[in-house]
Amino acid sequence: QVQLVESGGGSVQSGGSLRLSCAASRDSVSSYSMGWFRQAPGKEREGIASRNLDGQTTYADSVKGRFTISQDNAKNTLYLQMDSLKPEDTAMYFCAAGSEFHFCDAPRRFRGVEYCYWGQGTQVIVSS
């Protein structure tokens, strides 16, 4: 079982920056494709950034050029650097671990990866 714990959320003004962290159990970040999702009130959870085992990254159009996903294998930690934040970025942010291969019953998919392990989320609020 993979355990993921997010941190780094908070309140920031429009145009500001935050860096989210996701501490993973064991060697999860080097064993799984890792991703970030977010869910705004009343909306579906959406994938916004992912990094596969080859180190390739991909982003949703809504965050491309503003957010950067990275990881530190030695610390077993995933990051999401968020710059030029906008009020529409306000949401609960979740990190997730997954695979290109099917391995759970109800995965959420983003850019060809099925995500099955989830953290509890960290809240980001961007004020105008």
mmCIF file of C-alpha atoms in Angstrom:
data_model
loop_
_atom_site.group_PDB
_atom_site.id
_atom_site.type_symbol
_atom_site.label_atom_id
_atom_site.label_comp_id
_atom_site.label_asym_id
_atom_site.label_seq_id
_atom_site.Cartn_x
_atom_site.Cartn_y
_atom_site.Cartn_z
ATOM 1 C CA GLN A 1 0.000 0.000 0.000
ATOM 2 C CA VAL A 2 1.316 3.425 -0.960
ATOM 3 C CA GLN A 3 0.801 6.306 1.450
ATOM 4 C CA LEU A 4 0.885 9.871 0.220
ATOM 5 C CA VAL A 5 0.770 13.009 2.363
ATOM 6 C CA GLU A 6 0.415 16.454 0.798
ATOM 7 C CA SER A 7 1.475 19.739 2.363
ATOM 8 C CA GLY A 8 2.182 23.312 1.371
ATOM 9 C CA GLY A 9 -1.287 24.568 0.610
ATOM 10 C CA GLY A 10 -2.556 27.889 1.864
ATOM 11 C CA SER A 11 -3.977 31.252 0.913
ATOM 12 C CA VAL A 12 -2.227 33.519 -1.563
ATOM 13 C CA GLN A 13 -3.090 36.552 -3.634
ATOM 14 C CA SER A 14 -3.497 36.402 -7.383
ATOM 15 C CA GLY A 15 -0.100 36.358 -9.086
ATOM 16 C CA GLY A 16 1.565 34.697 -6.129
ATOM 17 C CA SER A 17 3.305 31.345 -5.815
ATOM 18 C CA LEU A 18 3.056 28.205 -3.724
ATOM 19 C CA ARG A 19 4.972 24.942 -3.688
ATOM 20 C CA LEU A 20 3.100 21.805 -2.796
ATOM 21 C CA SER A 21 4.891 18.738 -1.499
ATOM 22 C CA CYS A 22 3.807 15.118 -1.418
ATOM 23 C CA ALA A 23 5.713 12.791 0.875
ATOM 24 C CA ALA A 24 5.431 9.194 -0.257
ATOM 25 C CA SER A 25 5.979 5.937 1.528
ATOM 26 C CA ARG A 26 8.906 3.657 0.690
ATOM 27 C CA ASP A 27 10.247 4.277 -2.837
ATOM 28 C CA SER A 28 6.895 5.145 -4.378
ATOM 29 C CA VAL A 29 7.958 8.169 -6.426
ATOM 30 C CA SER A 30 10.571 6.129 -8.265
ATOM 31 C CA SER A 31 8.299 3.128 -8.703
ATOM 32 C CA TYR A 32 5.117 4.755 -10.008
ATOM 33 C CA SER A 33 4.026 7.439 -12.375
ATOM 34 C CA MET A 34 3.151 10.411 -10.187
ATOM 35 C CA GLY A 35 0.568 13.091 -10.727
ATOM 36 C CA TRP A 36 -1.243 16.076 -9.289
ATOM 37 C CA PHE A 37 -4.988 16.530 -9.449
ATOM 38 C CA ARG A 38 -7.276 19.219 -8.142
ATOM 39 C CA GLN A 39 -10.935 19.500 -7.305
ATOM 40 C CA ALA A 40 -12.799 22.768 -6.993
ATOM 41 C CA PRO A 41 -16.138 22.946 -5.152
ATOM 42 C CA GLY A 42 -18.915 21.486 -7.265
ATOM 43 C CA LYS A 43 -16.521 20.275 -9.958
ATOM 44 C CA GLU A 44 -14.985 16.975 -10.968
ATOM 45 C CA ARG A 45 -11.463 16.103 -9.905
ATOM 46 C CA GLU A 46 -9.148 16.911 -12.800
ATOM 47 C CA GLY A 47 -5.600 15.930 -13.608
ATOM 48 C CA ILE A 48 -3.248 18.855 -14.001
ATOM 49 C CA ALA A 49 0.308 17.499 -14.069
ATOM 50 C CA SER A 50 2.051 14.163 -14.280
ATOM 51 C CA ARG A 51 5.502 12.688 -14.436
ATOM 52 C CA ASN A 52 6.143 9.167 -15.693
ATOM 53 C CA LEU A 53 8.946 6.777 -14.814
ATOM 54 C CA ASP A 54 11.019 8.082 -17.727
ATOM 55 C CA GLY A 55 10.846 11.578 -16.286
ATOM 56 C CA GLN A 56 8.541 12.886 -18.980
ATOM 57 C CA THR A 57 6.097 15.509 -17.761
ATOM 58 C CA THR A 58 2.761 16.640 -19.091
ATOM 59 C CA TYR A 59 0.362 19.367 -18.045
ATOM 60 C CA ALA A 60 -3.229 20.364 -18.481
ATOM 61 C CA ASP A 61 -3.646 23.408 -20.706
ATOM 62 C CA SER A 62 -5.036 25.376 -17.774
ATOM 63 C CA VAL A 63 -1.724 25.234 -15.891
ATOM 64 C CA LYS A 64 0.862 24.826 -18.647
ATOM 65 C CA GLY A 65 3.621 27.383 -18.350
ATOM 66 C CA ARG A 66 2.674 28.263 -14.764
ATOM 67 C CA PHE A 67 3.003 24.980 -12.837
ATOM 68 C CA THR A 68 5.998 22.635 -12.687
ATOM 69 C CA ILE A 69 5.985 19.062 -11.433
ATOM 70 C CA SER A 70 9.198 17.605 -10.067
ATOM 71 C CA GLN A 71 10.396 14.989 -7.633
ATOM 72 C CA ASP A 72 13.309 14.177 -5.369
ATOM 73 C CA ASN A 73 13.846 10.422 -5.332
ATOM 74 C CA ALA A 74 16.251 10.603 -2.412
ATOM 75 C CA LYS A 75 13.563 12.271 -0.309
ATOM 76 C CA ASN A 76 10.780 10.210 -1.894
ATOM 77 C CA THR A 77 8.878 13.446 -2.410
ATOM 78 C CA LEU A 78 6.855 14.888 -5.280
ATOM 79 C CA TYR A 79 6.500 18.638 -5.764
ATOM 80 C CA LEU A 80 4.246 21.038 -7.605
ATOM 81 C CA GLN A 81 5.606 24.550 -8.048
ATOM 82 C CA MET A 82 2.708 26.876 -8.781
ATOM 83 C CA ASP A 83 3.458 30.356 -10.106
ATOM 84 C CA SER A 84 1.274 33.156 -11.435
ATOM 85 C CA LEU A 85 -1.642 31.784 -9.482
ATOM 86 C CA LYS A 86 -5.157 32.799 -10.449
ATOM 87 C CA PRO A 87 -8.427 32.735 -8.477
ATOM 88 C CA GLU A 88 -9.590 29.876 -10.695
ATOM 89 C CA ASP A 89 -6.732 27.773 -9.306
ATOM 90 C CA THR A 90 -8.565 27.648 -5.984
ATOM 91 C CA ALA A 91 -9.169 23.977 -5.206
ATOM 92 C CA MET A 92 -8.183 21.004 -3.111
ATOM 93 C CA TYR A 93 -4.983 19.583 -4.544
ATOM 94 C CA PHE A 94 -4.188 15.874 -4.453
ATOM 95 C CA CYS A 95 -1.106 13.904 -5.358
ATOM 96 C CA ALA A 96 -1.502 10.431 -6.763
ATOM 97 C CA ALA A 97 0.523 7.404 -7.785
ATOM 98 C CA GLY A 98 -0.362 5.288 -10.756
ATOM 99 C CA SER A 99 0.633 3.164 -13.696
ATOM 100 C CA GLU A 100 0.124 2.868 -17.421
ATOM 101 C CA PHE A 101 -1.154 -0.622 -16.608
ATOM 102 C CA HIS A 102 -4.535 -1.328 -15.055
ATOM 103 C CA PHE A 103 -4.136 -2.245 -11.388
ATOM 104 C CA CYS A 104 -7.172 -1.058 -9.456
ATOM 105 C CA ASP A 105 -10.929 -1.115 -9.852
ATOM 106 C CA ALA A 106 -11.796 2.562 -9.954
ATOM 107 C CA PRO A 107 -8.808 4.556 -11.180
ATOM 108 C CA ARG A 108 -8.791 8.140 -12.311
ATOM 109 C CA ARG A 109 -7.032 8.554 -15.613
ATOM 110 C CA PHE A 110 -4.846 11.368 -16.818
ATOM 111 C CA ARG A 111 -2.761 11.302 -19.983
ATOM 112 C CA GLY A 112 -2.628 7.525 -20.279
ATOM 113 C CA VAL A 113 -1.965 6.755 -16.617
ATOM 114 C CA GLU A 114 -4.376 5.146 -14.184
ATOM 115 C CA TYR A 115 -4.042 6.612 -10.707
ATOM 116 C CA CYS A 116 -5.001 4.399 -7.798
ATOM 117 C CA TYR A 117 -3.216 5.745 -4.717
ATOM 118 C CA TRP A 118 -4.213 9.126 -3.298
ATOM 119 C CA GLY A 119 -3.240 11.553 -0.607
ATOM 120 C CA GLN A 120 -5.756 13.363 1.581
ATOM 121 C CA GLY A 121 -5.340 16.682 -0.222
ATOM 122 C CA THR A 122 -4.169 20.174 0.623
ATOM 123 C CA GLN A 123 -6.282 23.299 0.141
ATOM 124 C CA VAL A 124 -5.163 26.169 -2.077
ATOM 125 C CA ILE A 125 -7.058 29.460 -2.045
ATOM 126 C CA VAL A 126 -6.174 32.253 -4.436
ATOM 127 C CA SER A 127 -7.785 35.634 -3.814
ATOM 128 C CA SER A 128 -8.120 38.377 -6.381
#
